[in-house]
mmCIF file of C-alpha atoms in Angstrom:
data_model
loop_
_atom_site.group_PDB
_atom_site.id
_atom_site.type_symbol
_atom_site.label_atom_id
_atom_site.label_comp_id
_atom_site.label_asym_id
_atom_site.label_seq_id
_atom_site.Cartn_x
_atom_site.Cartn_y
_atom_site.Cartn_z
ATOM 1 C CA LEU A 1 127.703 169.444 97.196
ATOM 2 C CA VAL A 2 124.851 170.507 95.050
ATOM 3 C CA PRO A 3 123.309 168.870 92.458
ATOM 4 C CA ARG A 4 123.770 169.428 88.522
ATOM 5 C CA ALA A 5 122.447 167.528 85.849
ATOM 6 C CA GLY A 6 125.175 166.059 83.853
ATOM 7 C CA HIS A 7 128.074 164.719 86.219
ATOM 8 C CA ASP A 8 129.084 161.517 87.480
ATOM 9 C CA ASP A 9 128.459 161.445 90.332
ATOM 10 C CA SER A 10 129.285 157.849 91.139
ATOM 11 C CA GLU A 11 132.859 158.402 92.982
ATOM 12 C CA MET A 12 131.164 160.872 95.357
ATOM 13 C CA ALA A 13 128.564 158.018 96.325
ATOM 14 C CA ARG A 14 131.481 155.151 96.956
ATOM 15 C CA PHE A 15 133.493 157.922 99.063
ATOM 16 C CA LEU A 16 130.073 158.757 101.053
ATOM 17 C CA ARG A 17 129.373 154.865 101.732
ATOM 18 C CA GLN A 18 132.379 154.044 102.523
ATOM 19 C CA ARG A 19 133.499 157.186 104.848
ATOM 20 C CA PHE A 20 130.092 157.825 106.495
ATOM 21 C CA THR A 21 129.055 156.022 109.296
ATOM 22 C CA GLY A 22 125.642 155.524 110.252
ATOM 23 C CA LEU A 23 124.154 157.080 107.180
ATOM 24 C CA GLN A 24 120.935 156.728 106.987
ATOM 25 C CA GLN A 25 118.913 154.260 104.041
ATOM 26 C CA GLU A 26 116.926 157.489 102.930
ATOM 27 C CA ASP A 27 119.248 159.026 102.692
ATOM 28 C CA LEU A 28 121.823 156.671 100.911
ATOM 29 C CA ALA A 29 118.946 156.891 98.040
ATOM 30 C CA VAL A 30 118.910 160.404 98.144
ATOM 31 C CA VAL A 31 122.183 160.632 97.183
ATOM 32 C CA ALA A 32 123.248 157.556 94.515
ATOM 33 C CA ASN A 33 120.429 159.577 92.512
ATOM 34 C CA LEU A 34 121.828 162.936 92.247
ATOM 35 C CA ASP A 35 124.876 164.337 90.648
ATOM 36 C CA LEU A 36 127.235 165.982 92.523
ATOM 37 C CA ARG A 37 129.035 168.761 91.746
ATOM 38 C CA VAL A 38 131.845 169.674 95.255
ATOM 39 C CA HIS A 39 134.124 172.471 95.569
ATOM 40 C CA PRO A 40 137.498 170.446 94.401
ATOM 41 C CA PRO A 41 138.880 171.862 98.158
ATOM 42 C CA LEU A 42 136.426 169.181 99.610
ATOM 43 C CA LEU A 43 136.684 167.026 96.516
ATOM 44 C CA ARG A 44 140.650 166.908 97.601
ATOM 45 C CA HIS A 45 140.107 166.663 101.606
ATOM 46 C CA LEU A 46 137.250 163.578 100.938
ATOM 47 C CA ARG A 47 140.180 161.667 98.777
ATOM 48 C CA ALA A 48 142.440 162.325 101.246
ATOM 49 C CA ALA A 49 140.586 160.938 104.315
ATOM 50 C CA ASN A 50 139.564 158.088 101.664
ATOM 51 C CA GLU A 51 142.961 157.092 102.012
ATOM 52 C CA ASP A 52 143.470 157.522 105.509
ATOM 53 C CA ARG A 53 142.174 154.142 107.106
ATOM 54 C CA SER A 54 143.512 156.086 110.677
ATOM 55 C CA ILE A 55 141.074 157.466 110.576
ATOM 56 C CA GLU A 56 137.629 154.911 110.002
ATOM 57 C CA GLY A 57 134.053 156.147 111.751
ATOM 58 C CA ARG A 58 134.410 159.581 112.788
ATOM 59 C CA GLY A 59 132.008 160.670 110.102
ATOM 60 C CA GLN A 60 128.515 162.143 111.466
ATOM 61 C CA GLY A 61 127.055 159.808 109.149
ATOM 62 C CA HIS A 62 123.632 161.400 107.590
ATOM 63 C CA ARG A 63 125.105 165.395 108.908
ATOM 64 C CA LEU A 64 127.547 165.089 105.615
ATOM 65 C CA ALA A 65 130.487 167.027 107.425
ATOM 66 C CA PRO A 66 133.784 166.367 106.691
ATOM 67 C CA LEU A 67 135.660 163.765 107.176
ATOM 68 C CA GLN A 68 138.974 164.553 109.112
ATOM 69 C CA GLU A 69 139.556 167.072 111.758
ATOM 70 C CA PRO A 70 141.497 170.106 110.546
ATOM 71 C CA GLN A 71 145.600 170.247 110.500
ATOM 72 C CA PRO A 72 146.135 173.333 112.029
ATOM 73 C CA GLY A 73 150.600 173.759 111.951
ATOM 74 C CA ARG A 74 150.445 176.460 108.830
ATOM 75 C CA LEU A 75 148.217 178.567 110.780
ATOM 76 C CA GLU A 76 150.205 178.474 114.540
ATOM 77 C CA GLU A 77 153.096 178.686 112.693
ATOM 78 C CA GLU A 78 151.850 182.048 110.170
ATOM 79 C CA LEU A 79 150.799 183.226 113.591
ATOM 80 C CA GLN A 80 154.576 182.702 115.526
ATOM 81 C CA ASP A 81 155.754 184.279 111.962
ATOM 82 C CA ILE A 82 153.897 187.002 112.765
ATOM 83 C CA TYR A 83 153.734 187.791 115.915
ATOM 84 C CA ASN A 84 156.643 186.049 117.658
ATOM 85 C CA VAL A 85 153.523 184.608 120.199
ATOM 86 C CA ASP A 86 152.790 180.242 120.262
ATOM 87 C CA ILE A 87 149.224 180.429 119.161
ATOM 88 C CA LYS A 88 147.087 176.257 119.362
ATOM 89 C CA PHE A 89 144.256 175.788 117.748
ATOM 90 C CA PRO A 90 143.163 172.768 121.088
ATOM 91 C CA PHE A 91 141.524 169.981 120.770
ATOM 92 C CA ASP A 92 139.032 167.600 122.673
ATOM 93 C CA ASP A 93 140.017 169.289 126.160
ATOM 94 C CA GLU A 94 137.370 168.267 128.233
ATOM 95 C CA GLY A 95 136.060 171.245 130.606
ATOM 96 C CA THR A 96 136.095 174.337 129.013
ATOM 97 C CA GLU A 97 134.890 176.951 129.044
ATOM 98 C CA TYR A 98 133.310 177.774 125.186
ATOM 99 C CA VAL A 99 133.288 174.961 122.252
ATOM 100 C CA PHE A 100 134.127 175.892 119.405
ATOM 101 C CA PHE A 101 131.977 175.192 115.346
ATOM 102 C CA PRO A 102 132.945 177.886 113.446
ATOM 103 C CA ALA A 103 131.673 177.011 108.880
ATOM 104 C CA VAL A 104 134.125 174.259 108.030
ATOM 105 C CA SER A 105 134.083 176.267 105.104
ATOM 106 C CA ASP A 106 136.235 178.511 107.383
ATOM 107 C CA PHE A 107 138.188 175.011 108.014
ATOM 108 C CA ILE A 108 138.794 175.140 104.192
ATOM 109 C CA MET A 109 139.001 179.078 102.886
ATOM 110 C CA GLU A 110 139.273 181.532 105.584
ATOM 111 C CA ALA A 111 142.761 180.558 107.091
ATOM 112 C CA ASP A 112 142.821 185.093 108.702
ATOM 113 C CA THR A 113 139.260 183.974 109.633
ATOM 114 C CA LEU A 114 141.009 180.854 111.631
ATOM 115 C CA MET A 115 144.081 182.743 113.020
ATOM 116 C CA GLY A 116 142.137 186.719 113.852
ATOM 117 C CA ASN A 117 138.934 184.137 115.764
ATOM 118 C CA ALA A 118 142.864 181.732 118.423
ATOM 119 C CA ALA A 119 144.741 185.137 118.172
ATOM 120 C CA VAL A 120 141.859 186.909 120.477
ATOM 121 C CA MET A 121 140.783 183.261 122.310
ATOM 122 C CA HIS A 122 144.574 183.351 123.284
ATOM 123 C CA LEU A 123 145.073 187.090 124.118
ATOM 124 C CA THR A 124 142.070 186.460 126.391
ATOM 125 C CA GLY A 125 142.636 184.042 128.008
ATOM 126 C CA GLY A 126 140.574 182.241 126.173
ATOM 127 C CA SER A 127 139.333 178.677 127.287
ATOM 128 C CA TRP A 128 137.925 176.751 123.778
ATOM 129 C CA THR A 129 138.979 173.546 121.173
ATOM 130 C CA ILE A 130 137.772 172.635 118.953
ATOM 131 C CA GLY A 131 135.964 168.552 119.066
ATOM 132 C CA THR A 132 137.414 166.458 117.043
ATOM 133 C CA GLY A 133 134.187 164.696 116.320
ATOM 134 C CA ASN A 134 131.816 167.212 114.922
ATOM 135 C CA PHE A 135 133.682 171.112 114.169
ATOM 136 C CA ASP A 136 130.807 172.272 111.906
ATOM 137 C CA GLY A 137 128.636 175.047 112.854
ATOM 138 C CA ILE A 138 126.982 175.013 109.153
ATOM 139 C CA ASN A 139 123.426 173.884 109.119
ATOM 140 C CA TYR A 140 121.511 174.102 105.907
ATOM 141 C CA GLY A 141 118.442 172.236 107.395
ATOM 142 C CA LEU A 142 117.448 175.892 108.609
ATOM 143 C CA PHE A 143 116.492 176.513 104.862
ATOM 144 C CA TYR A 144 115.314 173.219 103.681
ATOM 145 C CA SER A 145 114.572 170.870 106.898
ATOM 146 C CA ASP A 146 113.167 170.749 110.041
ATOM 147 C CA ARG A 147 114.212 167.353 110.331
ATOM 148 C CA MET A 148 117.593 167.778 108.607
ATOM 149 C CA LEU A 149 117.992 171.503 110.997
ATOM 150 C CA GLU A 150 116.825 168.951 114.923
ATOM 151 C CA ARG A 151 119.778 166.313 113.429
ATOM 152 C CA VAL A 152 122.749 168.650 113.284
ATOM 153 C CA VAL A 153 122.293 171.068 115.965
ATOM 154 C CA LYS A 154 121.396 167.537 117.619
ATOM 155 C CA GLU A 155 125.127 166.617 116.597
ATOM 156 C CA VAL A 156 126.080 170.200 117.946
ATOM 157 C CA ASP A 157 124.519 169.894 120.582
ATOM 158 C CA LYS A 158 126.288 166.130 121.320
ATOM 159 C CA GLU A 159 130.037 167.201 120.996
ATOM 160 C CA ALA A 160 129.373 170.176 123.108
ATOM 161 C CA LYS A 161 128.261 167.249 125.964
ATOM 162 C CA ARG A 162 131.007 165.112 125.021
ATOM 163 C CA LEU A 163 133.445 167.676 125.939
ATOM 164 C CA LYS A 164 131.928 169.117 128.690
ATOM 165 C CA GLY A 165 131.805 172.200 127.831
ATOM 166 C CA LYS A 166 130.023 174.424 129.193
ATOM 167 C CA ASN A 167 129.071 177.183 126.476
ATOM 168 C CA ILE A 168 128.935 176.586 122.177
ATOM 169 C CA LEU A 169 130.877 179.642 120.818
ATOM 170 C CA ILE A 170 130.004 179.857 117.136
ATOM 171 C CA GLY A 171 132.030 181.290 114.469
ATOM 172 C CA GLU A 172 130.918 184.500 112.744
ATOM 173 C CA CYS A 173 129.131 182.498 110.075
ATOM 174 C CA GLY A 174 124.931 184.300 109.804
ATOM 175 C CA HIS A 175 123.063 181.005 109.157
ATOM 176 C CA ALA A 176 125.129 178.346 111.552
ATOM 177 C CA SER A 177 124.669 181.080 114.455
ATOM 178 C CA ARG A 178 121.240 181.767 113.751
ATOM 179 C CA SER A 179 120.162 178.218 113.865
ATOM 180 C CA ALA A 180 122.224 177.308 116.997
ATOM 181 C CA LYS A 181 121.006 180.308 118.754
ATOM 182 C CA TYR A 182 117.211 179.514 118.048
ATOM 183 C CA PHE A 183 116.933 176.020 117.795
ATOM 184 C CA ILE A 184 119.900 174.717 120.695
ATOM 185 C CA PRO A 185 116.928 176.025 123.017
ATOM 186 C CA THR A 186 114.455 173.854 120.813
ATOM 187 C CA TYR A 187 116.057 170.878 120.430
ATOM 188 C CA CYS A 188 118.136 170.300 122.889
ATOM 189 C CA GLY A 189 116.601 171.190 126.157
ATOM 190 C CA GLY A 190 114.836 174.927 126.162
ATOM 191 C CA GLU A 191 115.813 176.914 128.969
ATOM 192 C CA ASN A 192 118.241 173.778 130.740
ATOM 193 C CA ALA A 193 120.013 174.129 127.386
ATOM 194 C CA LEU A 194 123.939 174.713 126.641
ATOM 195 C CA PRO A 195 124.486 178.914 126.065
ATOM 196 C CA VAL A 196 125.355 179.731 122.672
ATOM 197 C CA ILE A 197 127.485 182.773 121.581
ATOM 198 C CA ASN A 198 128.827 184.192 119.227
ATOM 199 C CA ILE A 199 132.376 185.014 118.080
ATOM 200 C CA MET A 200 132.326 188.082 117.655
ATOM 201 C CA GLU A 201 130.350 188.369 120.761
ATOM 202 C CA TYR A 202 132.967 188.089 122.234
ATOM 203 C CA THR A 203 135.019 189.334 120.602
ATOM 204 C CA HIS A 204 132.744 193.097 121.449
ATOM 205 C CA LYS A 205 132.184 192.135 124.720
ATOM 206 C CA ILE A 206 136.823 191.565 125.654
ATOM 207 C CA TRP A 207 137.530 195.030 123.859
ATOM 208 C CA LYS A 208 135.231 196.108 125.941
ATOM 209 C CA GLU A 209 136.492 195.553 128.876
ATOM 210 C CA GLY A 210 139.816 196.473 127.842
ATOM 211 C CA ARG A 211 141.359 193.086 127.580
ATOM 212 C CA LEU A 212 141.618 193.416 123.034
ATOM 213 C CA LYS A 213 143.622 196.399 122.293
ATOM 214 C CA LEU A 214 144.100 197.145 118.509
ATOM 215 C CA ASN A 215 146.237 198.690 116.364
ATOM 216 C CA PRO A 216 144.487 201.152 113.759
ATOM 217 C CA ASP A 217 147.185 202.351 111.824
ATOM 218 C CA VAL A 218 147.169 199.341 110.304
ATOM 219 C CA VAL A 219 144.307 199.167 107.670
ATOM 220 C CA THR A 220 144.312 202.297 106.389
ATOM 221 C CA GLU A 221 141.871 201.853 103.391
ATOM 222 C CA ARG A 222 138.034 202.191 103.032
ATOM 223 C CA VAL A 223 136.560 199.756 105.238
ATOM 224 C CA ALA A 224 132.551 199.044 104.639
ATOM 225 C CA TYR A 225 130.293 196.138 106.827
ATOM 226 C CA HIS A 226 128.285 194.146 105.432
ATOM 227 C CA ASP A 227 124.719 192.590 107.871
ATOM 228 C CA PRO A 228 123.643 189.027 107.215
ATOM 229 C CA CYS A 229 120.814 188.929 107.673
ATOM 230 C CA ASN A 230 120.008 185.738 109.785
ATOM 231 C CA ILE A 231 122.081 187.886 113.030
ATOM 232 C CA ALA A 232 120.561 191.754 111.894
ATOM 233 C CA ARG A 233 116.918 191.072 110.876
ATOM 234 C CA GLN A 234 116.992 190.824 114.730
ATOM 235 C CA ARG A 235 118.883 193.081 115.468
ATOM 236 C CA TRP A 236 121.228 190.883 117.314
ATOM 237 C CA ILE A 237 123.979 191.707 116.208
ATOM 238 C CA ILE A 238 124.815 195.087 114.669
ATOM 239 C CA ASP A 239 126.119 197.591 116.937
ATOM 240 C CA GLN A 240 129.030 194.825 117.779
ATOM 241 C CA PRO A 241 131.660 194.350 114.895
ATOM 242 C CA ARG A 242 130.997 197.928 113.755
ATOM 243 C CA GLU A 243 131.818 199.141 117.619
ATOM 244 C CA LEU A 244 135.082 197.264 116.425
ATOM 245 C CA LEU A 245 135.850 198.321 113.425
ATOM 246 C CA LYS A 246 135.943 202.586 114.261
ATOM 247 C CA ALA A 247 138.061 201.090 117.047
ATOM 248 C CA PHE A 248 140.891 200.521 114.614
ATOM 249 C CA CYS A 249 140.278 200.974 111.391
ATOM 250 C CA LYS A 250 140.446 204.316 110.553
ATOM 251 C CA ASN A 251 138.380 204.701 107.433
ATOM 252 C CA TYR A 252 135.494 203.349 108.181
ATOM 253 C CA VAL A 253 131.934 204.095 106.457
ATOM 254 C CA GLU A 254 128.614 203.301 106.751
ATOM 255 C CA MET A 255 125.843 202.027 103.778
ATOM 256 C CA THR A 256 122.852 202.704 103.601
ATOM 257 C CA PRO A 257 120.439 201.266 104.794
ATOM 258 C CA SER A 258 122.369 200.048 107.052
ATOM 259 C CA GLY A 259 121.438 197.099 110.624
ATOM 260 C CA ASP A 260 118.217 194.991 110.367
ATOM 261 C CA GLN A 261 117.026 197.734 107.156
ATOM 262 C CA ASN A 262 120.223 196.182 105.590
ATOM 263 C CA ILE A 263 119.580 195.249 101.786
ATOM 264 C CA CYS A 264 120.113 191.597 101.796
ATOM 265 C CA CYS A 265 124.195 189.894 100.204
ATOM 266 C CA GLY A 266 122.179 188.461 97.522
ATOM 267 C CA GLY A 267 121.920 184.965 98.042
ATOM 268 C CA GLY A 268 119.368 184.082 101.065
ATOM 269 C CA GLY A 269 117.798 181.228 101.737
ATOM 270 C CA GLY A 270 120.703 178.478 101.020
ATOM 271 C CA THR A 271 120.878 179.866 97.324
ATOM 272 C CA VAL A 272 123.905 180.372 97.206
ATOM 273 C CA SER A 273 124.968 177.123 97.529
ATOM 274 C CA ILE A 274 123.053 176.671 92.802
ATOM 275 C CA ASP A 275 125.938 177.397 91.048
ATOM 276 C CA GLU A 276 123.729 176.534 88.171
ATOM 277 C CA ILE A 277 121.752 180.723 88.909
ATOM 278 C CA ARG A 278 124.729 182.780 89.815
ATOM 279 C CA SER A 279 124.195 184.979 86.292
ATOM 280 C CA TYR A 280 120.636 185.321 88.659
ATOM 281 C CA ARG A 281 121.652 185.722 91.859
ATOM 282 C CA THR A 282 125.286 189.025 90.313
ATOM 283 C CA THR A 283 122.328 191.065 88.033
ATOM 284 C CA VAL A 284 119.509 190.612 89.480
ATOM 285 C CA GLY A 285 119.222 189.174 93.297
ATOM 286 C CA GLY A 286 121.958 191.215 94.305
ATOM 287 C CA LYS A 287 121.741 194.259 92.194
ATOM 288 C CA LEU A 288 120.914 196.805 94.670
ATOM 289 C CA LYS A 289 123.664 195.584 96.898
ATOM 290 C CA ALA A 290 125.718 195.605 94.366
ATOM 291 C CA ASP A 291 125.319 199.431 94.193
ATOM 292 C CA GLN A 292 125.448 199.867 97.511
ATOM 293 C CA ILE A 293 128.480 198.939 97.687
ATOM 294 C CA ARG A 294 129.674 201.329 95.127
ATOM 295 C CA LYS A 295 128.074 203.734 96.918
ATOM 296 C CA SER A 296 130.061 203.436 100.303
ATOM 297 C CA GLY A 297 133.287 203.100 97.608
ATOM 298 C CA CYS A 298 134.546 200.804 100.136
ATOM 299 C CA GLU A 299 138.097 198.664 99.363
ATOM 300 C CA ILE A 300 137.046 196.569 102.443
ATOM 301 C CA LEU A 301 133.174 195.280 102.812
ATOM 302 C CA VAL A 302 133.638 192.982 106.293
ATOM 303 C CA ALA A 303 130.494 190.034 105.919
ATOM 304 C CA PRO A 304 130.400 188.001 108.805
ATOM 305 C CA CYS A 305 128.866 184.642 107.158
ATOM 306 C CA ALA A 306 130.700 181.582 105.560
ATOM 307 C CA ASN A 307 126.884 182.161 103.375
ATOM 308 C CA CYS A 308 128.000 185.551 102.665
ATOM 309 C CA LYS A 309 131.329 185.868 101.821
ATOM 310 C CA LYS A 310 131.051 183.633 98.688
ATOM 311 C CA GLN A 311 127.962 185.680 97.060
ATOM 312 C CA LEU A 312 130.061 188.992 97.752
ATOM 313 C CA ARG A 313 132.911 187.739 96.024
ATOM 314 C CA GLU A 314 130.966 186.239 92.994
ATOM 315 C CA LEU A 315 128.792 189.738 93.204
ATOM 316 C CA VAL A 316 132.336 192.617 93.234
ATOM 317 C CA GLU A 317 132.817 189.706 90.782
ATOM 318 C CA ASP A 318 130.700 189.883 87.885
ATOM 319 C CA GLN A 319 130.182 193.044 88.523
ATOM 320 C CA GLY A 320 133.729 194.883 88.620
ATOM 321 C CA ILE A 321 133.465 196.381 92.277
ATOM 322 C CA ASP A 322 137.447 196.742 92.967
ATOM 323 C CA CYS A 323 136.211 195.957 96.675
ATOM 324 C CA GLN A 324 138.020 193.184 98.431
ATOM 325 C CA VAL A 325 135.647 190.846 101.000
ATOM 326 C CA VAL A 326 137.028 189.786 104.941
ATOM 327 C CA GLY A 327 135.320 187.853 108.260
ATOM 328 C CA LEU A 328 135.864 190.103 110.585
ATOM 329 C CA HIS A 329 139.030 188.676 112.659
ATOM 330 C CA ASP A 330 140.474 188.730 109.253
ATOM 331 C CA LEU A 331 141.262 192.360 110.061
ATOM 332 C CA ILE A 332 141.705 191.753 113.660
ATOM 333 C CA TYR A 333 143.792 189.557 112.848
ATOM 334 C CA LYS A 334 146.209 191.807 111.553
ATOM 335 C CA ALA A 335 145.156 195.018 113.524
ATOM 336 C CA ILE A 336 146.017 193.002 117.207
ATOM 337 C CA ILE A 337 148.337 193.587 120.168
ATOM 338 C CA PHE A 338 149.861 191.505 121.860
ATOM 339 C CA ASP A 339 151.722 191.851 125.779
ATOM 340 C CA VAL A 340 154.383 189.118 125.530
ATOM 341 C CA GLY A 341 156.435 190.894 128.726
ATOM 342 C CA GLY A 342 155.170 194.401 129.304
ATOM 343 C CA VAL A 343 156.797 194.356 125.242
ATOM 344 C CA LEU A 344 153.970 194.688 122.757
ATOM 345 C CA GLN A 345 153.941 192.619 119.674
ATOM 346 C CA LEU A 346 152.628 194.203 116.871
ATOM 347 C CA GLY A 347 153.388 191.736 114.586
ATOM 348 C CA LYS A 348 154.199 192.077 110.860
ATOM 349 C CA TYR A 349 151.183 194.005 109.011
ATOM 350 C CA SER A 350 152.237 197.159 111.810
ATOM 351 C CA LYS A 351 154.233 199.915 109.993
ATOM 352 C CA HIS A 352 155.305 201.176 113.538
ATOM 353 C CA GLN A 353 155.895 198.907 115.856
#
């Protein structure tokens, strides 16, 4: 939700009041006085939730999270069609190794990312689940409010413990990962807090163990990798995605500078959500990044972060760069190889089945 002058907020204010239980009075006052612009798919999502009385009380109150659990049926059908493998998105399973919290934008806009996540977990026999009480790793408190940062990470911790999970597994998103990695311990138990890992760490680990095989003949375009600031500046996740990409992308190229010195996408600090300054973000704040992308000549830019994806897609569009921006697991989804009863299933993306 982004403030925008001149927009009637009454409809959204009604939705918020009706559908979010436990909303704090001070938050209601803020919402009532904001002009709100809502991404159309999210608005449709909210309207559908408002009409569905069966989910009464599932909202996360102050978190302003989506109101319905995801419906992955079509994704499961597509995975079945492409790989002839029955891959499921598990919900509310107790006692799993991992409770999964991607950025909620993955549920709304990044189907290939989610299918790549599910394919990897299925192939490796990963013990994982998605909670319907809270399935969103996004935490904008990281950018504007320690109070909200604490409230959101406590909701993540609460959901993981409700399901008796052993680890918190965050999706590719940079700021969601940093929020959980460094502030779950701060606010939720210190040394006794649940461990937090990023899905790219998991995928890299099982690949290193030889449990993940990727077809090198599927992705033939020139591919580059963008380091999200929130996972690269402290040198947490830099080499892992690159090693994975080099394993199956024959035409991988490196941008310079890279790693912990990489150039920001231009939408850092949460400014990517302010559409009113898009032209500034893509022509001034993102100029150096645009120059770097153009110089690399990449046709596919892997950007494993919800904020970076939004910014970079707008950047290449406004700068006239012919480049597709995707997540890491989008490409893994296309290249993953399944062993079904000793028969290799390469999927419909493969040129050599």
